[in-house]
């Protein structure tokens, strides 16, 4: 029962971060589906929902700062709160990229040119899977899952290189379609960055349990 | 905002000619924890003792202004001092167990107030010890001397003893001084439960404790109220530089 109120605050913080993680994961999946189906209304909803992600981030930041100011956390409690502050930044960026993809999806009107667009959707599935696993690794403080998720980043990077090479070819052979090719390249770049943010989340999950970040003991 | 339990209006307090509290006004909300903090000699203990007129035990003291509890002036001639101190209980910085068993310590106040039936006393003792988070520690040794308890347990016994009188307000004057972190955490935890039933005014033993437990806080300096607000306002964004300097350890 000692410090049970503080423990409850920490659990609440954890729950809110999990909610934020689920929210941004859904946002990317939705953005990719909207791109696939050219659903402008859905795209607008995703762009609008980014405000909610920002609100979630502000709220969690505020909770963390109050906990630090009022509870003077040390050791694992301090690591947990620091982790929270770090990973919500990555989650917020993932939310931004979902919104970015939705904005591009509205703009991409010529989709027939891209016979291998499936490659983008496979890449998206891999990136979404990484976000899902990163959030799950945080849910259970599962370091093995975190590590496995970090390794999946190579798959997303490989997809990005493939898409890039394909589009480079489009640039040289179909210059009249360069605008839309650039938009697709941006989508791929956002997905690649989403993978990087998922890796960041996993690295902070590792830190929360060990005090080590990227193999360096920092706390 | 909850109801005001205690209203202090223009309180000034004197030890002989020396003024310890200067024209102090404050509303203390019901069922909340109000921390009063500041450097030594700021008038904090005096303020707490004013709330149940405990200072009257000290010769040549004088209070001016009004203190209303549930809109009733505690200095009114109609107010019984015994009743007032039952309504407003106090826990001091040093535990003060009486030289008798745990049970008798607990039953002392209720007995004085006329309760004689053993079963009734047992009920009060158990309930009060549970509220002070001490019951599990002592339920199988109520007849042992209270002095055999650890410092933290003795302090929780003193809290339970106050609770046994069914007060409305609990004053705590640095109740965790000299206690280890576990005992301190137990007391802080029980305060969070107790505030649901009582109004709590505490002089925390340090700023960190004030930050952890308070709903509202007031900073005092040289007998003056410098700043009052929610714990969030006082411990994160104080508006007065003196408060800011004190809580960040830059003076005091």
Tab-separated table of C-alpha atoms in Angstrom:
chain	number	residue	atom	x	y	z
A	1	UNK	CA	0.000	0.000	0.000
A	2	UNK	CA	3.007	2.295	0.335
A	3	UNK	CA	2.914	5.018	-2.314
A	4	UNK	CA	-0.095	3.363	-3.881
A	5	UNK	CA	-1.364	6.711	-5.143
A	6	UNK	CA	1.917	7.337	-6.918
A	7	UNK	CA	1.873	3.801	-8.314
A	8	UNK	CA	-1.645	4.397	-9.582
A	9	UNK	CA	-0.478	7.630	-11.256
A	10	UNK	CA	2.321	5.704	-12.976
A	11	UNK	CA	-0.130	3.040	-14.159
A	12	UNK	CA	-2.425	5.736	-15.493
A	13	UNK	CA	0.510	7.299	-17.331
A	14	UNK	CA	1.323	3.912	-18.833
A	15	UNK	CA	-2.296	3.409	-19.944
A	16	UNK	CA	-2.406	6.804	-21.630
A	17	UNK	CA	0.798	6.128	-23.543
A	18	UNK	CA	-0.558	2.784	-24.695
A	19	UNK	CA	-3.717	4.583	-25.848
A	20	UNK	CA	-1.621	7.135	-27.714
A	21	UNK	CA	0.413	4.360	-29.346
A	22	UNK	CA	-2.736	2.548	-30.458
A	23	UNK	CA	-4.189	5.776	-31.760
A	24	UNK	CA	-1.227	6.607	-33.993
A	25	UNK	CA	-0.969	3.021	-35.198
A	26	UNK	CA	-4.616	3.181	-36.273
A	27	UNK	CA	-3.968	6.540	-37.928
A	28	UNK	CA	-1.202	5.151	-40.152
A	29	UNK	CA	-3.206	2.060	-41.055
A	30	UNK	CA	-6.102	4.320	-41.933
A	31	UNK	CA	-3.907	6.649	-43.994
A	32	UNK	CA	-2.551	3.733	-45.993
A	33	UNK	CA	-6.054	2.332	-46.549
A	34	UNK	CA	-7.225	5.789	-47.632
A	35	UNK	CA	-4.312	6.002	-50.076
A	36	UNK	CA	-5.226	2.611	-51.453
A	37	UNK	CA	-8.924	3.425	-51.843
A	38	UNK	CA	-8.509	7.115	-52.620
A	39	UNK	CA	-10.873	8.016	-49.858
A	40	UNK	CA	-10.603	11.790	-49.545
A	41	UNK	CA	-13.049	12.029	-46.634
A	42	UNK	CA	-11.059	9.556	-44.637
A	43	UNK	CA	-7.863	11.434	-45.435
A	44	UNK	CA	-9.400	14.627	-44.072
A	45	UNK	CA	-10.452	12.819	-40.893
A	46	UNK	CA	-6.907	11.549	-40.383
A	47	UNK	CA	-5.455	15.029	-40.869
A	48	UNK	CA	-7.971	16.390	-38.377
A	49	UNK	CA	-7.239	13.619	-35.875
A	50	UNK	CA	-3.603	14.708	-35.671
A	51	UNK	CA	-4.766	17.463	-33.334
A	52	UNK	CA	-5.893	14.776	-30.920
A	53	UNK	CA	-2.427	13.194	-31.021
A	54	UNK	CA	-0.905	16.551	-30.169
A	55	UNK	CA	-3.350	16.939	-27.280
A	56	UNK	CA	-2.463	13.478	-25.994
A	57	UNK	CA	1.212	14.379	-26.116
A	58	UNK	CA	0.672	17.648	-24.222
A	59	UNK	CA	-1.416	15.899	-21.589
A	60	UNK	CA	1.134	13.150	-21.008
A	61	UNK	CA	4.002	15.647	-20.915
A	62	UNK	CA	2.130	17.611	-18.306
A	63	UNK	CA	1.468	14.500	-16.217
A	64	UNK	CA	5.157	13.558	-16.367
A	65	UNK	CA	6.278	17.003	-15.279
A	66	UNK	CA	3.814	17.069	-12.378
A	67	UNK	CA	4.967	13.640	-11.265
A	68	UNK	CA	8.585	14.774	-11.341
A	69	UNK	CA	7.806	18.012	-9.496
A	70	UNK	CA	5.575	16.483	-6.849
A	71	UNK	CA	6.798	12.935	-6.366
A	72	UNK	CA	10.552	13.302	-6.834
A	73	UNK	CA	10.851	9.937	-8.597
A	74	UNK	CA	14.168	8.078	-8.434
A	75	UNK	CA	15.628	4.896	-9.987
A	76	UNK	CA	13.108	2.833	-11.976
A	77	UNK	CA	10.306	5.353	-11.386
A	78	UNK	CA	12.420	8.122	-12.895
A	79	UNK	CA	13.392	5.867	-15.818
A	80	UNK	CA	9.746	5.105	-16.435
A	81	UNK	CA	8.771	8.767	-16.536
A	82	UNK	CA	11.785	9.684	-18.678
A	83	UNK	CA	10.862	6.880	-21.066
A	84	UNK	CA	7.331	8.229	-21.256
A	85	UNK	CA	8.588	11.705	-22.141
A	86	UNK	CA	10.865	10.339	-24.842
A	87	UNK	CA	8.544	7.879	-26.551
A	88	UNK	CA	5.593	10.216	-26.824
A	89	UNK	CA	7.797	12.424	-28.995
A	90	UNK	CA	8.249	9.514	-31.388
A	91	UNK	CA	4.567	8.652	-31.222
A	92	UNK	CA	3.680	12.237	-32.021
A	93	UNK	CA	5.999	12.140	-35.041
A	94	UNK	CA	4.374	8.909	-36.206
A	95	UNK	CA	1.019	10.691	-35.935
A	96	UNK	CA	2.407	13.578	-38.011
A	97	UNK	CA	3.541	11.168	-40.704
A	98	UNK	CA	0.104	9.527	-40.811
A	99	UNK	CA	-1.301	12.984	-41.419
A	100	UNK	CA	1.422	13.689	-44.029
A	101	UNK	CA	0.549	10.493	-45.891
A	102	UNK	CA	-3.145	11.393	-45.776
A	103	UNK	CA	-2.332	14.823	-47.265
A	104	UNK	CA	-0.373	13.209	-50.090
A	105	UNK	CA	-3.148	10.695	-50.677
A	106	UNK	CA	-5.529	13.550	-51.389
A	107	UNK	CA	-3.072	14.961	-53.920
A	108	UNK	CA	-2.243	11.729	-55.694
A	109	UNK	CA	-4.889	11.590	-58.364
A	110	UNK	CA	-3.034	9.577	-60.959
A	111	UNK	CA	-2.631	6.202	-59.362
A	112	UNK	CA	-2.771	4.058	-62.436
A	113	UNK	CA	0.803	4.917	-63.356
A	114	UNK	CA	2.171	2.896	-60.523
A	115	UNK	CA	1.836	-0.765	-61.407
A	116	UNK	CA	3.978	-1.784	-58.522
A	117	UNK	CA	2.228	0.296	-55.895
A	118	UNK	CA	1.721	-2.956	-54.018
A	119	UNK	CA	5.355	-2.573	-53.030
A	120	UNK	CA	4.396	0.605	-51.114
A	121	UNK	CA	1.530	-1.169	-49.394
A	122	UNK	CA	3.773	-4.059	-48.398
A	123	UNK	CA	6.214	-1.525	-47.024
A	124	UNK	CA	3.353	0.156	-45.147
A	125	UNK	CA	2.299	-3.187	-43.643
A	126	UNK	CA	5.867	-3.757	-42.433
A	127	UNK	CA	6.051	-0.255	-40.911
A	128	UNK	CA	2.660	-0.633	-39.200
A	129	UNK	CA	3.736	-4.002	-37.843
A	130	UNK	CA	6.832	-2.330	-36.376
A	131	UNK	CA	4.735	0.329	-34.657
A	132	UNK	CA	2.391	-2.308	-33.306
A	133	UNK	CA	5.285	-4.350	-31.942
A	134	UNK	CA	6.988	-1.284	-30.497
A	135	UNK	CA	3.809	-0.331	-28.639
A	136	UNK	CA	3.373	-3.924	-27.464
A	137	UNK	CA	6.965	-4.017	-26.232
A	138	UNK	CA	6.136	-0.915	-24.188
A	139	UNK	CA	2.853	-2.392	-22.941
A	140	UNK	CA	4.658	-5.382	-21.427
A	141	UNK	CA	8.142	-3.897	-21.065
A	142	UNK	CA	9.137	-6.780	-23.322
A	143	UNK	CA	12.802	-6.296	-24.190
A	144	UNK	CA	12.943	-9.327	-26.498
A	145	UNK	CA	10.076	-8.001	-28.564
A	146	UNK	CA	11.729	-4.578	-28.557
A	147	UNK	CA	14.938	-6.064	-29.908
A	148	UNK	CA	13.123	-8.115	-32.545
A	149	UNK	CA	11.238	-4.993	-33.626
A	150	UNK	CA	14.453	-3.016	-33.991
A	151	UNK	CA	15.758	-5.716	-36.320
A	152	UNK	CA	12.662	-5.438	-38.503
A	153	UNK	CA	13.749	-1.954	-39.476
A	154	UNK	CA	16.032	-3.520	-42.099
A	155	UNK	CA	12.963	-4.904	-43.870
A	156	UNK	CA	11.380	-1.453	-44.060
A	157	UNK	CA	14.674	0.082	-45.196
A	158	UNK	CA	14.990	-2.572	-47.930
A	159	UNK	CA	11.517	-1.740	-49.151
A	160	UNK	CA	12.418	1.926	-49.213
A	161	UNK	CA	15.474	1.255	-51.372
A	162	UNK	CA	13.418	-0.854	-53.750
A	163	UNK	CA	10.743	1.832	-54.063
A	164	UNK	CA	13.410	4.484	-54.528
A	165	UNK	CA	15.077	2.578	-57.346
A	166	UNK	CA	11.778	1.899	-59.024
A	167	UNK	CA	10.817	5.575	-58.840
A	168	UNK	CA	14.244	6.672	-60.074
A	169	UNK	CA	13.475	4.645	-63.133
A	170	UNK	CA	10.089	6.355	-63.467
A	171	UNK	CA	11.786	9.746	-63.194
A	172	UNK	CA	14.062	8.970	-66.157
A	173	UNK	CA	11.596	7.113	-68.352
A	174	UNK	CA	8.334	8.948	-67.610
A	175	UNK	CA	9.296	12.543	-66.759
A	176	UNK	CA	5.700	13.731	-67.313
A	177	UNK	CA	4.718	11.716	-64.244
A	178	UNK	CA	7.422	13.066	-62.056
A	179	UNK	CA	5.083	15.002	-59.718
A	180	UNK	CA	3.130	11.981	-58.644
A	181	UNK	CA	6.274	9.875	-58.479
A	182	UNK	CA	7.706	12.395	-56.037
A	183	UNK	CA	4.547	12.109	-53.912
A	184	UNK	CA	4.930	8.351	-53.817
A	185	UNK	CA	8.570	8.742	-52.896
A	186	UNK	CA	7.511	10.993	-50.021
A	187	UNK	CA	4.996	8.394	-48.844
A	188	UNK	CA	7.777	5.825	-48.843
A	189	UNK	CA	10.069	8.192	-46.978
A	190	UNK	CA	7.421	8.819	-44.321
A	191	UNK	CA	6.946	5.082	-43.906
A	192	UNK	CA	10.688	4.642	-43.580
A	193	UNK	CA	10.754	7.351	-40.895
A	194	UNK	CA	7.858	5.686	-39.096
A	195	UNK	CA	10.013	2.568	-38.876
A	196	UNK	CA	12.807	4.665	-37.378
A	197	UNK	CA	10.463	6.125	-34.775
A	198	UNK	CA	9.316	2.607	-33.866
A	199	UNK	CA	12.980	1.712	-33.338
A	200	UNK	CA	13.399	4.755	-31.101
A	201	UNK	CA	10.443	3.622	-28.981
A	202	UNK	CA	12.029	0.188	-28.609
A	203	UNK	CA	15.342	1.714	-27.578
A	204	UNK	CA	13.588	3.656	-24.815
A	205	UNK	CA	11.744	0.529	-23.690
A	206	UNK	CA	15.169	-1.047	-23.296
A	207	UNK	CA	16.350	2.006	-21.366
A	208	UNK	CA	13.344	1.854	-19.040
A	209	UNK	CA	14.381	-1.596	-17.908
A	210	UNK	CA	18.167	-1.289	-17.919
A	211	UNK	CA	19.158	2.379	-17.823
A	212	UNK	CA	21.071	1.730	-21.060
A	213	UNK	CA	20.333	3.565	-24.275
A	214	UNK	CA	21.970	2.269	-27.434
A	215	UNK	CA	24.369	0.216	-25.302
A	216	UNK	CA	25.456	3.213	-23.247
A	217	UNK	CA	24.612	3.325	-19.577
A	218	UNK	CA	23.029	6.721	-19.065
A	219	UNK	CA	21.071	6.305	-15.833
B	1	UNK	CA	-13.902	24.304	-5.105
B	2	UNK	CA	-15.080	22.519	-2.009
B	3	UNK	CA	-16.640	24.145	1.043
B	4	UNK	CA	-14.460	26.128	3.371
B	5	UNK	CA	-13.948	24.331	6.665
B	6	UNK	CA	-11.757	26.881	8.394
B	7	UNK	CA	-11.733	30.578	7.686
B	8	UNK	CA	-8.890	32.585	9.192
B	9	UNK	CA	-9.523	36.325	9.143
B	10	UNK	CA	-6.813	38.864	9.910
B	11	UNK	CA	-5.133	36.699	12.502
B	12	UNK	CA	-2.286	38.285	14.419
B	13	UNK	CA	-0.567	36.449	17.219
B	14	UNK	CA	1.676	37.685	19.990
B	15	UNK	CA	4.038	36.049	22.456
B	16	UNK	CA	4.206	38.899	24.959
B	17	UNK	CA	5.173	41.877	22.823
B	18	UNK	CA	6.682	39.783	20.056
B	19	UNK	CA	4.408	39.363	17.071
B	20	UNK	CA	4.635	35.889	15.514
B	21	UNK	CA	1.796	36.099	12.964
B	22	UNK	CA	0.894	39.269	11.073
B	23	UNK	CA	-2.621	39.931	9.807
B	24	UNK	CA	-2.994	36.477	8.314
B	25	UNK	CA	-6.094	35.450	6.336
B	26	UNK	CA	-6.693	32.062	4.735
B	27	UNK	CA	-9.549	29.766	3.728
B	28	UNK	CA	-8.895	26.082	4.389
B	29	UNK	CA	-11.117	23.792	2.297
B	30	UNK	CA	-12.952	20.805	3.704
B	31	UNK	CA	-11.676	17.299	2.941
B	32	UNK	CA	-8.417	18.513	1.502
B	33	UNK	CA	-4.803	18.544	2.635
B	34	UNK	CA	-3.497	22.059	3.177
B	35	UNK	CA	0.258	22.351	3.665
B	36	UNK	CA	1.722	25.281	5.536
B	37	UNK	CA	5.443	25.588	4.940
B	38	UNK	CA	8.305	28.015	5.248
B	39	UNK	CA	11.627	28.494	7.025
B	40	UNK	CA	11.982	28.109	10.790
B	41	UNK	CA	10.474	30.911	12.865
B	42	UNK	CA	7.874	31.675	10.210
B	43	UNK	CA	4.955	31.186	12.578
B	44	UNK	CA	3.834	27.834	11.185
B	45	UNK	CA	3.577	25.969	14.495
B	46	UNK	CA	1.945	29.013	16.037
B	47	UNK	CA	-0.610	29.075	13.233
B	48	UNK	CA	-1.426	25.388	13.709
B	49	UNK	CA	-1.745	25.806	17.454
B	50	UNK	CA	-4.043	28.765	16.924
B	51	UNK	CA	-6.532	26.535	15.173
B	52	UNK	CA	-7.376	24.649	18.370
B	53	UNK	CA	-6.240	27.363	20.780
B	54	UNK	CA	-3.445	25.173	22.063
B	55	UNK	CA	-1.347	28.307	22.576
B	56	UNK	CA	-3.495	29.093	25.616
B	57	UNK	CA	-1.291	26.661	27.527
B	58	UNK	CA	1.532	29.183	27.089
B	59	UNK	CA	1.390	32.238	29.381
B	60	UNK	CA	1.289	35.801	28.035
B	61	UNK	CA	0.056	34.945	24.563
B	62	UNK	CA	-2.641	36.742	22.640
B	63	UNK	CA	-4.494	36.220	19.364
B	64	UNK	CA	-6.309	38.912	17.408
B	65	UNK	CA	-8.614	38.405	14.450
B	66	UNK	CA	-11.070	35.610	13.852
B	67	UNK	CA	-10.873	31.899	13.170
B	68	UNK	CA	-14.135	30.373	12.006
B	69	UNK	CA	-14.725	26.651	11.831
B	70	UNK	CA	-17.941	25.893	9.993
B	71	UNK	CA	-18.707	29.605	10.355
B	72	UNK	CA	-18.396	29.500	14.138
B	73	UNK	CA	-15.773	31.718	15.775
B	74	UNK	CA	-13.540	29.486	17.887
B	75	UNK	CA	-12.834	32.378	20.231
B	76	UNK	CA	-16.519	32.910	21.042
B	77	UNK	CA	-17.294	32.576	24.762
B	78	UNK	CA	-19.809	29.848	23.988
B	79	UNK	CA	-17.113	27.577	22.525
B	80	UNK	CA	-15.944	24.857	24.889
B	81	UNK	CA	-12.186	24.450	24.742
B	82	UNK	CA	-12.490	20.701	25.332
B	83	UNK	CA	-14.984	20.386	22.495
B	84	UNK	CA	-12.813	22.508	20.210
B	85	UNK	CA	-9.776	20.314	20.799
B	86	UNK	CA	-11.853	17.222	20.143
B	87	UNK	CA	-13.024	18.692	16.865
B	88	UNK	CA	-9.519	19.844	15.955
B	89	UNK	CA	-6.992	17.175	16.873
B	90	UNK	CA	-3.264	17.583	16.702
B	91	UNK	CA	-0.284	15.327	16.004
B	92	UNK	CA	3.099	16.708	17.000
B	93	UNK	CA	6.545	16.332	15.500
B	94	UNK	CA	7.713	13.973	18.227
B	95	UNK	CA	5.486	10.969	18.981
B	96	UNK	CA	3.966	11.233	22.415
B	97	UNK	CA	2.723	7.800	23.484
B	98	UNK	CA	1.385	7.662	27.014
B	99	UNK	CA	3.204	5.267	29.380
B	100	UNK	CA	0.579	2.561	29.055
B	101	UNK	CA	-0.472	-0.191	26.663
B	102	UNK	CA	-1.343	0.396	23.027
B	103	UNK	CA	-5.005	-0.286	23.788
B	104	UNK	CA	-5.088	2.084	26.751
B	105	UNK	CA	-3.360	4.784	24.745
B	106	UNK	CA	-6.085	4.458	22.173
B	107	UNK	CA	-8.942	4.235	24.657
B	108	UNK	CA	-7.685	7.115	26.799
B	109	UNK	CA	-9.570	9.898	25.010
B	110	UNK	CA	-12.812	7.973	24.457
B	111	UNK	CA	-12.814	6.920	28.148
B	112	UNK	CA	-12.363	10.541	29.227
B	113	UNK	CA	-15.301	11.462	27.066
B	114	UNK	CA	-17.451	8.956	28.944
B	115	UNK	CA	-17.316	5.775	26.887
B	116	UNK	CA	-16.966	2.839	29.277
B	117	UNK	CA	-18.301	-0.211	27.450
B	118	UNK	CA	-15.430	-2.473	26.497
B	119	UNK	CA	-16.992	-3.581	23.219
B	120	UNK	CA	-17.553	0.008	22.147
B	121	UNK	CA	-13.997	0.957	23.060
B	122	UNK	CA	-12.671	-2.050	21.169
B	123	UNK	CA	-14.613	-0.968	18.104
B	124	UNK	CA	-13.210	2.563	18.278
B	125	UNK	CA	-9.661	1.302	18.847
B	126	UNK	CA	-9.783	-1.085	15.904
B	127	UNK	CA	-11.377	1.402	13.539
B	128	UNK	CA	-8.962	4.197	14.448
B	129	UNK	CA	-5.895	1.982	14.178
B	130	UNK	CA	-7.073	0.790	10.793
B	131	UNK	CA	-7.525	4.369	9.583
B	132	UNK	CA	-3.978	5.163	10.671
B	133	UNK	CA	-2.694	2.027	8.883
B	134	UNK	CA	-1.400	0.564	12.132
B	135	UNK	CA	-3.959	-2.154	12.889
B	136	UNK	CA	-2.142	-4.945	11.069
B	137	UNK	CA	1.087	-4.129	12.876
B	138	UNK	CA	-0.383	-4.238	16.384
B	139	UNK	CA	-3.684	-6.162	16.385
B	140	UNK	CA	-2.135	-9.164	18.145
B	141	UNK	CA	-0.318	-7.161	20.826
B	142	UNK	CA	-2.650	-4.410	21.944
B	143	UNK	CA	-1.768	-5.027	25.586
B	144	UNK	CA	1.957	-4.386	25.113
B	145	UNK	CA	3.419	-0.996	26.047
B	146	UNK	CA	3.098	1.656	23.375
B	147	UNK	CA	6.721	2.556	24.030
B	148	UNK	CA	7.740	-0.781	22.490
B	149	UNK	CA	6.611	0.416	19.053
B	150	UNK	CA	9.034	1.858	16.506
B	151	UNK	CA	9.128	5.629	16.019
B	152	UNK	CA	6.987	5.425	12.889
B	153	UNK	CA	4.470	3.152	14.618
B	154	UNK	CA	4.337	5.462	17.630
B	155	UNK	CA	3.574	8.375	15.346
B	156	UNK	CA	0.788	6.431	13.627
B	157	UNK	CA	-0.487	5.534	17.114
B	158	UNK	CA	-0.639	9.241	17.897
B	159	UNK	CA	-2.577	9.808	14.691
B	160	UNK	CA	-4.920	6.945	15.563
B	161	UNK	CA	-5.385	8.393	19.048
B	162	UNK	CA	-6.520	11.662	17.516
B	163	UNK	CA	-8.836	9.789	15.153
B	164	UNK	CA	-10.390	7.883	18.066
B	165	UNK	CA	-11.941	11.166	19.187
B	166	UNK	CA	-13.672	11.500	15.823
B	167	UNK	CA	-12.312	14.956	15.024
B	168	UNK	CA	-13.273	17.079	12.025
B	169	UNK	CA	-9.878	18.648	11.495
B	170	UNK	CA	-6.447	17.080	11.991
B	171	UNK	CA	-3.416	19.287	12.495
B	172	UNK	CA	-0.055	17.683	11.878
B	173	UNK	CA	3.072	19.547	12.858
B	174	UNK	CA	5.966	17.949	10.941
B	175	UNK	CA	4.666	14.477	11.797
B	176	UNK	CA	7.392	12.670	9.867
B	177	UNK	CA	10.419	14.364	11.401
B	178	UNK	CA	12.921	11.713	12.270
B	179	UNK	CA	10.992	8.920	10.555
B	180	UNK	CA	12.501	6.629	7.942
B	181	UNK	CA	11.198	6.787	4.341
B	182	UNK	CA	8.963	3.708	4.744
B	183	UNK	CA	7.234	5.069	7.851
B	184	UNK	CA	6.952	8.452	6.156
B	185	UNK	CA	5.388	6.867	3.079
B	186	UNK	CA	2.889	4.975	5.251
B	187	UNK	CA	1.817	8.154	6.987
B	188	UNK	CA	1.572	10.051	3.702
B	189	UNK	CA	-0.468	7.242	2.206
B	190	UNK	CA	-2.884	7.158	5.127
B	191	UNK	CA	-3.348	10.941	4.877
B	192	UNK	CA	-4.657	10.489	1.334
B	193	UNK	CA	-7.342	8.196	2.718
B	194	UNK	CA	-8.036	10.284	5.816
B	195	UNK	CA	-8.718	13.442	3.859
B	196	UNK	CA	-11.883	11.812	2.522
B	197	UNK	CA	-13.324	12.121	6.024
B	198	UNK	CA	-11.321	14.900	7.629
B	199	UNK	CA	-9.819	18.278	6.850
B	200	UNK	CA	-6.065	18.116	7.196
B	201	UNK	CA	-3.643	20.945	7.877
B	202	UNK	CA	-0.029	19.875	7.879
B	203	UNK	CA	3.334	21.487	8.338
B	204	UNK	CA	5.319	19.130	6.075
B	205	UNK	CA	8.794	18.219	7.243
B	206	UNK	CA	10.242	19.297	3.924
B	207	UNK	CA	9.165	20.868	0.639
B	208	UNK	CA	9.212	17.543	-1.166
B	209	UNK	CA	6.682	16.122	1.254
B	210	UNK	CA	4.527	19.208	0.746
B	211	UNK	CA	4.649	18.601	-2.992
B	212	UNK	CA	3.726	14.945	-2.663
B	213	UNK	CA	0.760	15.181	-0.386
B	214	UNK	CA	-0.883	18.610	-0.636
B	215	UNK	CA	-4.007	19.690	-2.419
B	216	UNK	CA	-3.296	23.291	-1.555
B	217	UNK	CA	-0.297	24.937	0.040
B	218	UNK	CA	0.598	28.171	1.725
B	219	UNK	CA	4.076	29.652	2.060
B	220	UNK	CA	4.796	31.637	5.220
B	221	UNK	CA	7.709	33.892	5.984
B	222	UNK	CA	8.273	35.870	9.184
B	223	UNK	CA	4.655	35.428	10.225
B	224	UNK	CA	3.291	36.623	6.892
B	225	UNK	CA	1.347	34.759	4.255
B	226	UNK	CA	3.445	35.129	1.138
B	227	UNK	CA	1.543	32.951	-1.299
B	228	UNK	CA	-1.313	30.465	-1.293
B	229	UNK	CA	-2.617	28.251	-4.068
B	230	UNK	CA	-3.086	24.747	-5.381
B	231	UNK	CA	-0.131	22.432	-4.951
B	232	UNK	CA	0.427	22.642	-8.695
B	233	UNK	CA	0.592	26.429	-8.559
B	234	UNK	CA	2.846	26.595	-5.524
B	235	UNK	CA	5.259	23.764	-6.289
B	236	UNK	CA	5.520	24.214	-10.063
B	237	UNK	CA	4.743	27.831	-10.849
B	238	UNK	CA	4.910	29.996	-7.738
B	239	UNK	CA	4.258	33.631	-8.514
B	240	UNK	CA	6.201	35.199	-5.653
B	241	UNK	CA	9.976	35.163	-6.018
B	242	UNK	CA	10.400	34.415	-2.324
B	243	UNK	CA	8.320	31.249	-2.672
B	244	UNK	CA	10.237	30.272	-5.796
B	245	UNK	CA	13.592	30.853	-4.096
B	246	UNK	CA	12.549	28.870	-1.050
B	247	UNK	CA	11.179	25.817	-2.839
B	248	UNK	CA	14.204	25.671	-5.148
B	249	UNK	CA	16.507	25.806	-2.135
B	250	UNK	CA	17.973	29.207	-2.959
B	251	UNK	CA	17.124	30.769	0.363
B	252	UNK	CA	15.727	29.832	3.738
